[in-house]
Structure formats: C-alpha cells, structure tokens
Short mmCIF file of C-alpha atoms in Angstrom, two decimals:
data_model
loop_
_atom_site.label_atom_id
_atom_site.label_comp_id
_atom_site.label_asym_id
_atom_site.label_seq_id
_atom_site.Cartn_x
_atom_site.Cartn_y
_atom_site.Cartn_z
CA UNK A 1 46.78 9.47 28.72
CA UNK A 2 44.67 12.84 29.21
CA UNK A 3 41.63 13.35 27.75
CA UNK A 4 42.89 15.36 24.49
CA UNK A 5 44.63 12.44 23.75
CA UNK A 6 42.17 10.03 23.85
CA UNK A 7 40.31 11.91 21.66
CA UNK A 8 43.03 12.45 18.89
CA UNK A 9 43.35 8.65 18.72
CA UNK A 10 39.86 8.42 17.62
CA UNK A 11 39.98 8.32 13.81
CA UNK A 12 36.96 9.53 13.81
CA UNK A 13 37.12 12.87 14.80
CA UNK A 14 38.08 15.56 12.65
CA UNK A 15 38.05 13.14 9.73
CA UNK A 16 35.00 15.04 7.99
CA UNK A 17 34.54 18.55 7.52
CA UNK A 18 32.37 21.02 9.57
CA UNK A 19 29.88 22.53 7.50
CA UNK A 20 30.56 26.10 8.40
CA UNK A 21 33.96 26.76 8.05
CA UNK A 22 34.96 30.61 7.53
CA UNK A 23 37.69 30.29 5.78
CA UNK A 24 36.12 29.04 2.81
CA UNK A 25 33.90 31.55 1.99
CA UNK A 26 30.53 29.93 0.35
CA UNK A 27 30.33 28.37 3.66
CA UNK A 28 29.27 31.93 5.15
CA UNK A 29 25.83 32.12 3.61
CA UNK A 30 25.04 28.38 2.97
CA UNK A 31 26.00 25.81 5.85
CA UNK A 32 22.69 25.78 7.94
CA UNK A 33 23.09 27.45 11.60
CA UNK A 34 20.80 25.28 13.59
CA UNK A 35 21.84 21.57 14.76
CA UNK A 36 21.49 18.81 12.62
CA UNK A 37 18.72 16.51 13.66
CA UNK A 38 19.59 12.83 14.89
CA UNK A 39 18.36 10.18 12.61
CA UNK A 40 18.21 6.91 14.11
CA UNK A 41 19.31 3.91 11.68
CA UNK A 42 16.04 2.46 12.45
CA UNK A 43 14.06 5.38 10.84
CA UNK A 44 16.34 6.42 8.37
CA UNK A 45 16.36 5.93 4.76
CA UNK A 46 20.26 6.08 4.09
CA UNK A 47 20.39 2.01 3.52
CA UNK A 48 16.93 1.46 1.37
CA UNK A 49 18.46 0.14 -2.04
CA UNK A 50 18.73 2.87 -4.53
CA UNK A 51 20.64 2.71 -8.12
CA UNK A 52 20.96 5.24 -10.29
CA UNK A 53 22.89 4.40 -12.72
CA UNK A 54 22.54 4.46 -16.80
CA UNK A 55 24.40 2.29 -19.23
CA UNK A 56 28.34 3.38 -18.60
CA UNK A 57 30.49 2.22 -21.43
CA UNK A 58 34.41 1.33 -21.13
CA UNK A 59 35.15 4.76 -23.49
CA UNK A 60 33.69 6.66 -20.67
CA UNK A 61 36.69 6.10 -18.22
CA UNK A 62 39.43 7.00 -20.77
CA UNK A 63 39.18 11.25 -20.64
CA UNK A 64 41.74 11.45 -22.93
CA UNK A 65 39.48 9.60 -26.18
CA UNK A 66 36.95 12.36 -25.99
CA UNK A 67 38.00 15.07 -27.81
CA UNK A 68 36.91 15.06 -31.62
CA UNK A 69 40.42 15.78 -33.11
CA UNK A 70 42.44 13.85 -31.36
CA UNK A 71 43.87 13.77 -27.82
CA UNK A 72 44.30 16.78 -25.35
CA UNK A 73 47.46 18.64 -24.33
CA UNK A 74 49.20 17.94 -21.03
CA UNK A 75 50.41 15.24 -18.75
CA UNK A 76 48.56 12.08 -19.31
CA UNK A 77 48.10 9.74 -16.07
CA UNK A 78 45.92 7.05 -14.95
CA UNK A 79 44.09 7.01 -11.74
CA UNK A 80 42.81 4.11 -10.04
CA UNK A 81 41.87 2.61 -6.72
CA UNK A 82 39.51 0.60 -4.43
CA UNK A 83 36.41 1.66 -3.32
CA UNK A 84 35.88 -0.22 0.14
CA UNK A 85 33.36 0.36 3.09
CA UNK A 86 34.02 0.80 6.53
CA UNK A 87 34.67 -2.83 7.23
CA UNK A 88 37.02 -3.29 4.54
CA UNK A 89 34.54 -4.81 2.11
CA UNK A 90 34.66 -3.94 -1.75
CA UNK A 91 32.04 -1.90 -2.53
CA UNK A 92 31.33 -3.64 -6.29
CA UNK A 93 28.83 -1.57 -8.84
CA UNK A 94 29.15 1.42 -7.79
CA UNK A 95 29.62 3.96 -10.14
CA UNK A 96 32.29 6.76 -9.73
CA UNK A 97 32.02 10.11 -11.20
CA UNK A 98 35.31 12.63 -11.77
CA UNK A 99 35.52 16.07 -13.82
CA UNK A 100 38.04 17.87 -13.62
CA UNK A 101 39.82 20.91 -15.26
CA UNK A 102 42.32 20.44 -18.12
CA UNK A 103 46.09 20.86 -18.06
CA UNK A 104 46.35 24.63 -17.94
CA UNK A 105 43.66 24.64 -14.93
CA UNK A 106 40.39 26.04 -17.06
CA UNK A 107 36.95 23.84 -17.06
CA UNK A 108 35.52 23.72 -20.12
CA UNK A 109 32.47 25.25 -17.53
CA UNK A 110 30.41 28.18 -19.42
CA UNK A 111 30.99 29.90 -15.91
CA UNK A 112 34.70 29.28 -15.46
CA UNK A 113 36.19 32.50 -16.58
CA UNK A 114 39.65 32.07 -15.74
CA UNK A 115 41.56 33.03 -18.80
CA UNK A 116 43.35 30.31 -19.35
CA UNK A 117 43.26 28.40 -22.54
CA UNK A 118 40.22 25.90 -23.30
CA UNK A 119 41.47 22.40 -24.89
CA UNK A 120 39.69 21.56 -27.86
CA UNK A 121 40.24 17.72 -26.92
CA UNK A 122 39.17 17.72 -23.51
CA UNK A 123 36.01 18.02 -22.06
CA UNK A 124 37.06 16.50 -18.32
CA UNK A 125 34.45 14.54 -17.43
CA UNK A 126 34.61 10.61 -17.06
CA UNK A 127 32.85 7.66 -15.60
CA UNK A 128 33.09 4.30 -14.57
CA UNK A 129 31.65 0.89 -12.13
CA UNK A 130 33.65 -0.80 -9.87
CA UNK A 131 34.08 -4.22 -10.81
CA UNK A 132 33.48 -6.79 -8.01
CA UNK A 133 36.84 -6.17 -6.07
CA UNK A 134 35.25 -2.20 -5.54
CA UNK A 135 37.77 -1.19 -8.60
CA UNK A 136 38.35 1.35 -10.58
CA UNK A 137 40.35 2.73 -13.53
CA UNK A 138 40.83 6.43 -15.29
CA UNK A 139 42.77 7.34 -18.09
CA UNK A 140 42.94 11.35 -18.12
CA UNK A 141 45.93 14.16 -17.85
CA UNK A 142 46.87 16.02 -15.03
CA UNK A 143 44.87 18.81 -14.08
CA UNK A 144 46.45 22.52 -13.47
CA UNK A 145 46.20 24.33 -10.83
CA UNK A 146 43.74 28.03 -11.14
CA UNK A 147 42.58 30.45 -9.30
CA UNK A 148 39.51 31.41 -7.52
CA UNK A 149 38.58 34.78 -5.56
CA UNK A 150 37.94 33.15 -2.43
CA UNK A 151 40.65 35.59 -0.75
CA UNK A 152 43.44 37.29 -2.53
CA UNK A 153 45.86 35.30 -4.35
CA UNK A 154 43.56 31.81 -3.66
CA UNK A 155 44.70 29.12 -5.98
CA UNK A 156 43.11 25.81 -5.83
CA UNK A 157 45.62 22.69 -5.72
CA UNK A 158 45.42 20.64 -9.11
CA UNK A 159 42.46 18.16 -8.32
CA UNK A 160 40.21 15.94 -9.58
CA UNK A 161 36.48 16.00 -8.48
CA UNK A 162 35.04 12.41 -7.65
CA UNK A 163 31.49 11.40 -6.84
CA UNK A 164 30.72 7.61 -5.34
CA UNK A 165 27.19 6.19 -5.52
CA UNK A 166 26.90 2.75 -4.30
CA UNK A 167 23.44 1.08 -3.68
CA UNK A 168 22.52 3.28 -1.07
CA UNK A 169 22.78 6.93 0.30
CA UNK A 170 24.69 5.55 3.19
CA UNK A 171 27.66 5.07 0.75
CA UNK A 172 26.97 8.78 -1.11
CA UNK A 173 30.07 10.82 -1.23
CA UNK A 174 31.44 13.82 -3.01
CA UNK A 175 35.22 14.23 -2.74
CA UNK A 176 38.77 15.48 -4.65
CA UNK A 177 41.60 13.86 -4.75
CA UNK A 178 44.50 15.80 -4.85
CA UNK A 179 48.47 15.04 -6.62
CA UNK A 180 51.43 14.32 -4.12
CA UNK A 181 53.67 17.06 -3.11
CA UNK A 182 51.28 19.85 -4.50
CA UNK A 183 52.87 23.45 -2.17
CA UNK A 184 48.88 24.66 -2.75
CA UNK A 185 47.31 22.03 -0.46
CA UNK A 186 49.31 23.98 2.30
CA UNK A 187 47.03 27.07 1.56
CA UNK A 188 43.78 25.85 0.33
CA UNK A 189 40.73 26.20 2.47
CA UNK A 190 38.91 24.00 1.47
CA UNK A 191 41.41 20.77 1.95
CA UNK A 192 42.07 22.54 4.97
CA UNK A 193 38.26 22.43 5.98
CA UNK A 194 39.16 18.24 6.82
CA UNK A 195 40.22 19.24 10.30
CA UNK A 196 42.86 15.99 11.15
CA UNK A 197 45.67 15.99 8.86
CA UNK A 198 45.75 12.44 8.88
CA UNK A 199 42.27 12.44 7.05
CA UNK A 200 43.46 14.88 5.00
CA UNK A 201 46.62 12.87 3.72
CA UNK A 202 44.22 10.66 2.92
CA UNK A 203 42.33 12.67 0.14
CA UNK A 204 46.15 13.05 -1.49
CA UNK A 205 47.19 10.47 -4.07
CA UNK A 206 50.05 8.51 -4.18
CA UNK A 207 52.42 7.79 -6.94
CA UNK A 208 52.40 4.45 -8.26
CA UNK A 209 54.81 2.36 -10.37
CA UNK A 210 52.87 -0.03 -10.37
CA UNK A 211 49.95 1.49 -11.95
CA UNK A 212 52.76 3.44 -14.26
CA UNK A 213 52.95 2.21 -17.75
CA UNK A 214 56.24 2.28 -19.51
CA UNK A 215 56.20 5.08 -22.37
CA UNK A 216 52.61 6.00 -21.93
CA UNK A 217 51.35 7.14 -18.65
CA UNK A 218 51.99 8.18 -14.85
CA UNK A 219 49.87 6.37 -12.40
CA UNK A 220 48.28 7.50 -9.37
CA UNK A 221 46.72 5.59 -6.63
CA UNK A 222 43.76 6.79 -4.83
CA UNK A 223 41.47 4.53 -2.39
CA UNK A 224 38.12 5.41 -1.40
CA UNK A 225 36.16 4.80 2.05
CA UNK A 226 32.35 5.07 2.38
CA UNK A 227 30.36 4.40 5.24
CA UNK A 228 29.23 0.72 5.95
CA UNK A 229 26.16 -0.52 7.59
CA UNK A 230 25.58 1.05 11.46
CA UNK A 231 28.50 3.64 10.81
CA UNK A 232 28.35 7.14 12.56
CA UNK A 233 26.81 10.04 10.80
CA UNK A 234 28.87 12.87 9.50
CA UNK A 235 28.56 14.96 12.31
CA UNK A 236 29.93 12.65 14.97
CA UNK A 237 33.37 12.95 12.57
CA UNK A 238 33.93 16.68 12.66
CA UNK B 1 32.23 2.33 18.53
CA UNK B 2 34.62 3.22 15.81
CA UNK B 3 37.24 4.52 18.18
CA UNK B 4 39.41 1.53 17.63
CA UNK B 5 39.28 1.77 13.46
CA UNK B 6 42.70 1.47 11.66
CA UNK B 7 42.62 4.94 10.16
CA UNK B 8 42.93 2.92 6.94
CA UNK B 9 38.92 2.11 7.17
CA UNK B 10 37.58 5.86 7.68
CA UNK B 11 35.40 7.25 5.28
CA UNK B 12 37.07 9.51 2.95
CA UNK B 13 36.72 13.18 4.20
CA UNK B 14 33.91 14.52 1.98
CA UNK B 15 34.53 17.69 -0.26
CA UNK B 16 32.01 20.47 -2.05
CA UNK B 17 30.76 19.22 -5.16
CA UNK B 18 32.20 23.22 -6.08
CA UNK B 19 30.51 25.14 -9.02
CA UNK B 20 31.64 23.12 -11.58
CA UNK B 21 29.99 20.00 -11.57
CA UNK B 22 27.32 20.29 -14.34
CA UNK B 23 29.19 18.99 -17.01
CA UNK B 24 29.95 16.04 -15.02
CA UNK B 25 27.33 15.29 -13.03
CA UNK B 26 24.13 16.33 -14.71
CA UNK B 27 24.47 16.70 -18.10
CA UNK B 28 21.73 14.20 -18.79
CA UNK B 29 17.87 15.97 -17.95
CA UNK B 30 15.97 12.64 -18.11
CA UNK B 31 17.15 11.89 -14.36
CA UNK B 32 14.59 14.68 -13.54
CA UNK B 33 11.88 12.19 -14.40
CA UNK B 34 11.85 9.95 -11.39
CA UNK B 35 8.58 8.23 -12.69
CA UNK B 36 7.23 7.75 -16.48
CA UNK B 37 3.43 8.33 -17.26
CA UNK B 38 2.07 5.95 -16.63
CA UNK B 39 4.04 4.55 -13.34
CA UNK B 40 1.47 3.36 -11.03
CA UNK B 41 0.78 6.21 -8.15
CA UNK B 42 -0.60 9.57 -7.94
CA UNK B 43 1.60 11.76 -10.53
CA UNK B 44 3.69 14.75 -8.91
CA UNK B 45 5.56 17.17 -10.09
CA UNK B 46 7.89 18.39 -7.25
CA UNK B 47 9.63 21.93 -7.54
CA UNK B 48 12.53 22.16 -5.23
CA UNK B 49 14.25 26.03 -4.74
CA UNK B 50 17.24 26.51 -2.42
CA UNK B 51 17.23 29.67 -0.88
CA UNK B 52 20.60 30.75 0.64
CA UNK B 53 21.37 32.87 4.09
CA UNK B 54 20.83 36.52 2.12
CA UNK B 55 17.50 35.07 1.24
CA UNK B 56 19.21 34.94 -2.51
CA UNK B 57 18.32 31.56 -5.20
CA UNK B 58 21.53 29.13 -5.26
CA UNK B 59 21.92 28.72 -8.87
CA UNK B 60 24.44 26.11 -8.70
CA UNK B 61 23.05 23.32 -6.00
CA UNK B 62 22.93 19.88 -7.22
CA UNK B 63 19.32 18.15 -6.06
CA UNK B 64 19.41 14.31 -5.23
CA UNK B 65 16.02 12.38 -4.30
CA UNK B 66 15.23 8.62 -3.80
CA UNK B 67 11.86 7.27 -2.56
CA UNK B 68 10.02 4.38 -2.62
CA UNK B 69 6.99 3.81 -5.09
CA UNK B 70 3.60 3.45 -4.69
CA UNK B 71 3.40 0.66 -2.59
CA UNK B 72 6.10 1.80 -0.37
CA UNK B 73 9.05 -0.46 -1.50
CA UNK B 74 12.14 0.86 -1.90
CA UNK B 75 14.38 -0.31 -5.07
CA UNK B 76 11.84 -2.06 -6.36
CA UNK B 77 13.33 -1.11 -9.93
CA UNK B 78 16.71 -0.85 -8.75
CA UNK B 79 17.70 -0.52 -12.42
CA UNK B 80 18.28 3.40 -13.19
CA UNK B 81 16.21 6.42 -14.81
CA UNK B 82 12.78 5.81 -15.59
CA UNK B 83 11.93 4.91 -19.48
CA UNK B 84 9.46 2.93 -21.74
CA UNK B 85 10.36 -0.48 -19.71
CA UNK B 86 10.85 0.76 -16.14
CA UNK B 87 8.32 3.52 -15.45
CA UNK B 88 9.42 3.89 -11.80
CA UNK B 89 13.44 4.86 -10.74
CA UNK B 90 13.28 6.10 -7.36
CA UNK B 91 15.93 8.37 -7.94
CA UNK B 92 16.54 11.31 -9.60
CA UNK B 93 19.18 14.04 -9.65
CA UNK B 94 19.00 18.02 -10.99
CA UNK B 95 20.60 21.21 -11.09
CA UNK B 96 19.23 23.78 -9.73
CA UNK B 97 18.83 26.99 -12.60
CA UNK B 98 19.03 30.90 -11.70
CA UNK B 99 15.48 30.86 -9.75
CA UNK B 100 17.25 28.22 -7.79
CA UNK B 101 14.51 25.98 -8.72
CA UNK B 102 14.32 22.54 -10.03
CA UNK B 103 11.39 19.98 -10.99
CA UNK B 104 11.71 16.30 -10.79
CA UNK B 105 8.56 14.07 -12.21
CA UNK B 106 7.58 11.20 -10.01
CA UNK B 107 4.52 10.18 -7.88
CA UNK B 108 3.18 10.60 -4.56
CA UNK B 109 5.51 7.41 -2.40
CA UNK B 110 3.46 5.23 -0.83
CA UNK B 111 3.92 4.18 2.97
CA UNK B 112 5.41 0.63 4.25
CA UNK B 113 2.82 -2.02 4.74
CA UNK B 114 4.93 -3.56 7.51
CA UNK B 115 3.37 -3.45 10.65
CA UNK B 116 6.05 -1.60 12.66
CA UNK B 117 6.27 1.08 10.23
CA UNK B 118 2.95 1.70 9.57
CA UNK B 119 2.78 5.17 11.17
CA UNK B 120 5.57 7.10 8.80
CA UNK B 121 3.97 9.41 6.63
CA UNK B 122 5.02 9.30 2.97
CA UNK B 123 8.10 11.39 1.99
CA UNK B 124 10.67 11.62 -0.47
CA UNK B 125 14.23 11.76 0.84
CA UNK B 126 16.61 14.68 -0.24
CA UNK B 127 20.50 14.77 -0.85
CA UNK B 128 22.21 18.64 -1.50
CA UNK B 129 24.93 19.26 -2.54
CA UNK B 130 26.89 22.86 -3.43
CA UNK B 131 29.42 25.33 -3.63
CA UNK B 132 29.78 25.93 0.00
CA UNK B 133 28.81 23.13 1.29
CA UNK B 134 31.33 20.71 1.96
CA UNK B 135 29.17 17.80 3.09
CA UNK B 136 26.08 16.78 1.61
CA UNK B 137 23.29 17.47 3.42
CA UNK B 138 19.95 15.36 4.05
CA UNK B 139 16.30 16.24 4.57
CA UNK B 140 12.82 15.04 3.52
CA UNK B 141 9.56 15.98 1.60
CA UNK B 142 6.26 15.38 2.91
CA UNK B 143 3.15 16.48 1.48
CA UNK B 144 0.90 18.84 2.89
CA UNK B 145 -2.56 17.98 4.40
CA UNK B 146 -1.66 13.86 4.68
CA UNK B 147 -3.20 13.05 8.11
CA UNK B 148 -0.19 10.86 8.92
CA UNK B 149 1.88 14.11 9.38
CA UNK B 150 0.82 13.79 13.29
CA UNK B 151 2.43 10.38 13.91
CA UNK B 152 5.22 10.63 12.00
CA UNK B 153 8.40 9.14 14.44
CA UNK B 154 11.00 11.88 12.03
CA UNK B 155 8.63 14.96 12.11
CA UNK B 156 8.28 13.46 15.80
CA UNK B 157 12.39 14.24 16.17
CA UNK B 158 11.96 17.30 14.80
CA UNK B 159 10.99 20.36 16.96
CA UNK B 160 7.75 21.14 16.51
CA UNK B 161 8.23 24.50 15.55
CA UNK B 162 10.41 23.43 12.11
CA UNK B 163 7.96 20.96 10.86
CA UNK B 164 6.83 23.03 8.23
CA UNK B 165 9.93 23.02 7.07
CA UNK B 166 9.83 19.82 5.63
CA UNK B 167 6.12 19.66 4.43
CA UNK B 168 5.57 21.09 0.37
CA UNK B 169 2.23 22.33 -0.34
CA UNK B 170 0.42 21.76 -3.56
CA UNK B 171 0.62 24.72 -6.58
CA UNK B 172 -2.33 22.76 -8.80
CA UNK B 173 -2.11 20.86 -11.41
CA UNK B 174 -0.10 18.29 -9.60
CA UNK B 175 2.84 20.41 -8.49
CA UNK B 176 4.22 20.40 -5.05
CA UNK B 177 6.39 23.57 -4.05
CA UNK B 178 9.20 22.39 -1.48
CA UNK B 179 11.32 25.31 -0.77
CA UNK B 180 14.62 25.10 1.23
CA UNK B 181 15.89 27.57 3.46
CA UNK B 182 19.68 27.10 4.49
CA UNK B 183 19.64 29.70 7.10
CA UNK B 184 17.62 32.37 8.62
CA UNK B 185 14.03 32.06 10.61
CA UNK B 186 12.48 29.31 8.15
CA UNK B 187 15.75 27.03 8.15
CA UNK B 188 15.25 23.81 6.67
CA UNK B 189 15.48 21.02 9.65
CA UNK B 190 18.63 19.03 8.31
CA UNK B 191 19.50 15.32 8.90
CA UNK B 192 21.91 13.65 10.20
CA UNK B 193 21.64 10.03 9.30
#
C-alpha cells in the first residue's frame, strides 16, 4: 500500500472543511491566514459543561404549525435522526436547531432578496432535544432550491440548516443536510468545500419508508456525528 | 488514533452557519445577558466587533461565549439564560449588527482554585461563526492589566507577538472592547481545540 493510500483510508482526513477555500467566495476575506494554534485537551475549555438551552416545547419541532392561517405550501416531510458521538454513544439533551427556506427557495430573511414568493405560513425555523437515545424529530416541507451570486449561475442545493449543542463546545456543530439525488450538490461550493466525498455523502439524507407516513408525509433520515471526549481537532480532519 | 474509525463514527463535516441564520438562531436578545444584576462577580459588559480581511465590520457573524463564574466553576448553573432565579448562565450567544459589534452582559470569570491550574488567567472562551466561514472558529478573552497574563500556559502557546490579540481593554464604565481581526497584521490568534 503506498503512502497516498494509507492516507485515504483514514476517515479522518478530508472529512471537515478547510477554512479557506476559494471557491466559495466569503472564504476570501474571512478564513484567518495564519495557523491555528494547538490547544491541548488538558488546557482547553471545549469539555467544561455548558447548556444553553431555554424551555423548547413539542410545537417547536413541527415547522409546518407555525404559520397563523393555516399550513404552508409545498412538499411536507419529516426529518429525523440520531445524534451520536464519536464512540457511538447517544448524545441525549442536546438541542438541535434547523431553518431553512420555504418551498419556492426564499427565507422569510429581511436580507434574502431573491424574488421568489414569501409563504405567509412559514417562517422556517424549528427546534427540538434529543431524547435519551440522541433522537430527534421534524415535521417541515421541502425546501427549494435559490440562487446566490457567489459565481454566475450559483444555485444552492435545497437544504436545511442544522445547529447541535450538546453539553459542551466539544460537541458544537453547524451543518446542512442536503435531499438525495439533488443535480446541484454536483456544483455547489460550499458542499464541495468537505474535501472526501465519502464525508460528503454523509451530509446527504436518505429516504426513508420507514420514517414515511402513509397519506401525510415523506421521511428523511439524517444522522449526526459530533466529537467525543479526546477526539482530534478540526484541523487534523481537513 | 482515529485512523481505524468506521467512517460511520466521523463527525459530521461542518458547514457555514450562511447569512441567514438570525431568524433561527438568535431571535431571542436575552442570551446577550450572560449574568443578571446581581450575579455574584465584578459586572462586565463585553463588546465584541469582527473585523474582516478589507478591514470592513461583518454584519452577519454569530458570537458564542461560555465561561465559568466567579469562583471559576464551569456549569455551575448548567440550566440556560440568566433570569430572576439563575443570575449566572455561562453562555451567551449574539449577532453581530452593521458596526459588526455585539455586547453580551456577564462578569469578570474567576480562575480555578485547583492547585494545578492555578496559573491560567481568567478568560472567557469564544465560538464564531459566519458567512464564509465554514467551521467555527475558537479563541479567548482576557482582560487587560490582570497580572496573571504572564503565566498563562494558552497565551504561553501563543507567539508572543499575537498576545494582544486576545487581551480586551477596558472603555469605562465596565465595558471591555475585544475586537477581532480575521486577517491582516493584527489577526486574531485562533484555536484549535
């Protein structure tokens, strides 16, 4: 086995993004230039016992009950998952964030000026713990797809934004999950800033029957991994 | 270490929080206020700006800060924002608005009695996230003019040139200034942790 290859075979690598990445503009003028400094765990503050969270009712994981006259256009689908750490172990209580843009791709955003249609019903923002087996559960439609000027003709893959904060910053993570079979992920820089495809795949959703529920909703499946205790920092994973 | 994971058990690629987030993420302006009159410790109110690589404000960061309280223990309230029967959170999150600035409301951490820690210097630990940025990125506060700044063991990592970086100085009236550079001469040293 050469060299290369060992290195391919490490999960690891490549399974986070770099934080400069051209292609994607923002990057240009805000990823810091100058090495990241090396935090030992022992001095770090990424495991001290933090929780943020305020009082999240049930109504705050079903997107499509928020509207004030009734429910919002487009295709309605649940999303759930597991949120586990590194070692396989549920991560319980931690509470998962997702917004989102509605069915014809506009956020109800003041500064989203895409001129596509605002829905009434739909505000796109949800909430939610995990209950002691790390899971979760979101009833919401399927966002569209929009554009953005980050090169001509950019369109951003339909996607939903999700946010995961356990009991420590060690677990913090920001992510989208993305819809099976979507031709935009091909093209979009910022999916394409995850360097190993196989990480990638990862941030994709898969159909599920089983979370499908006859005459009412599509389901989609989407597991989450955070870092566990003594796990390498982001940069070792680029 | 990991080398041998099942791909299966590898953190989730992270992705930019984008421009978007506000109406998910921080739509509620009490988790600004980190620590309630009243909270025992020496009140501070702590302006954070982000500066970007054209020496420009970013309007649209998202600010994240945890600390300990005044007696140096972290999670001691482990139970949310600060209000009438918690006074002290440790955590806070905020936008940043069109001066890139924002201002949480806590108090001045205190240090680890423990003997083997006894020489960090207090400091409130930061989590940013943007547009453009499509990992979070970690760094610290410390407060100008506290003695232990010398035998800090993460100031210690840092070179000494970029130590400044990470130290606010006081504005009066109880407000620290703690400005972050993401590129250019004054860069902000960065963590990775």
């Amino acid at each position: 086995m050469t060299k290369g290859q060992a290195m391919h075979d490490n999960p690891l690598r490549g399974s986070q993004p770099p934080l400069l990445h051209p292609d994607y503009r923002s990057t240009v003028l805000r990823a810091p230039m100058r090495p990241l400094i090396q935090l030992p765990a022992s001095l770090s503050d990424v495991s001290q016992p933090v929780y943020g969270h305020l009082g999240v009712s049930a109504a705050d994981a079903d997107l499509t009950r928020h509207g004030p006259s009734g429910e919002p256009l487009g295709e309605r689908i649940v999303v759930a998952g597991r949120v586990v750490d590194e070692d396989g172990r549920a991560v319980p209580g931690a509470l998962v964030e997702v917004w989102q843009a509605n069915a014809a791709g506009r956020y109800i955003h003041a500064r989203d000026r895409h001129p596509a249609p605002l829905d009434p019903n739909f505000i796109g923002a949800g909430r939610c713990e995990t209950d002691a087996e790390g899971r979760y559960r979101f009833t919401t439609i399927k966002p569209g797809a929009y554009p953005w000027r980050n090169h001509e003709n950019a369109w951003r893959p339909a996607h939903i934004h999700f946010s995961i904060f356990g009991t420590n910053f060690l677990t913090r993570l920001v992510t989208q999950m993305y819809f099976p079979g979507d031709p935009l992920m091909a093209h979009d820089p910022i999916l394409l800033g995850v360097p190993d495809e196989r990480a990638r795949r990862r941030l994709v959703s898969a159909f599920d029957f089983s979370l499908t529920t006859p005459e009412w909703a599509l389901g989609y499946r989407f597991d989450i991994v955070v870092r566990g205790p003594g796990s390498t920092p982001f940069e070792g994973r680029t | 270490m990991s080398g041998d994971r099942s791909e299966d058990l590898v953190a989730s690629p992270s992705q930019t929080v984008g421009p978007f987030f506000h109406f998910g993420l921080t739509t509620d302006a009490t988790r600004g206020v980190m620590a309630m009159r009243g909270a025992p410790g020496e009140p501070v109110r702590l302006r954070v700006q982000v500066i970007d690589g054209a020496g420009e404000p970013v309007p649209d960061a998202m600010v994240e800060l945890w600390q300990a309280d005044a007696r140096g223990q972290y999670g001691a309230a482990a139970q949310g924002s600060a209000g009438a029967d918690r006074p002290f959170a440790g955590w806070g999150r905020l936008p940043t608005g069109g001066d890139g600035i924002c201002e949480f409301t806590t108090i001045r951490p205190g240090v680890p009695a423990t003997v083997d820690d006894a020489a960090t210097a207090a400091h409130i630990n930061v989590c940013l996230f943007m547009r453009g940025l499509l990992r979070h990125l970690f760094t610290r506060v410390y407060f100008a003019g506290d003695p232990a700044l010398d035998a800090d063991p993460v100031l210690a990592l840092v070179p000494a040139e970029r130590r400044e970086t990470l130290v606010a100085q006081p504005a009066g009236d109880g407000v620290w200034m703690f400005v972050i550079h993401l590129q250019g001469d004054r860069e902000t040293a960065f963590f990775d942790e």
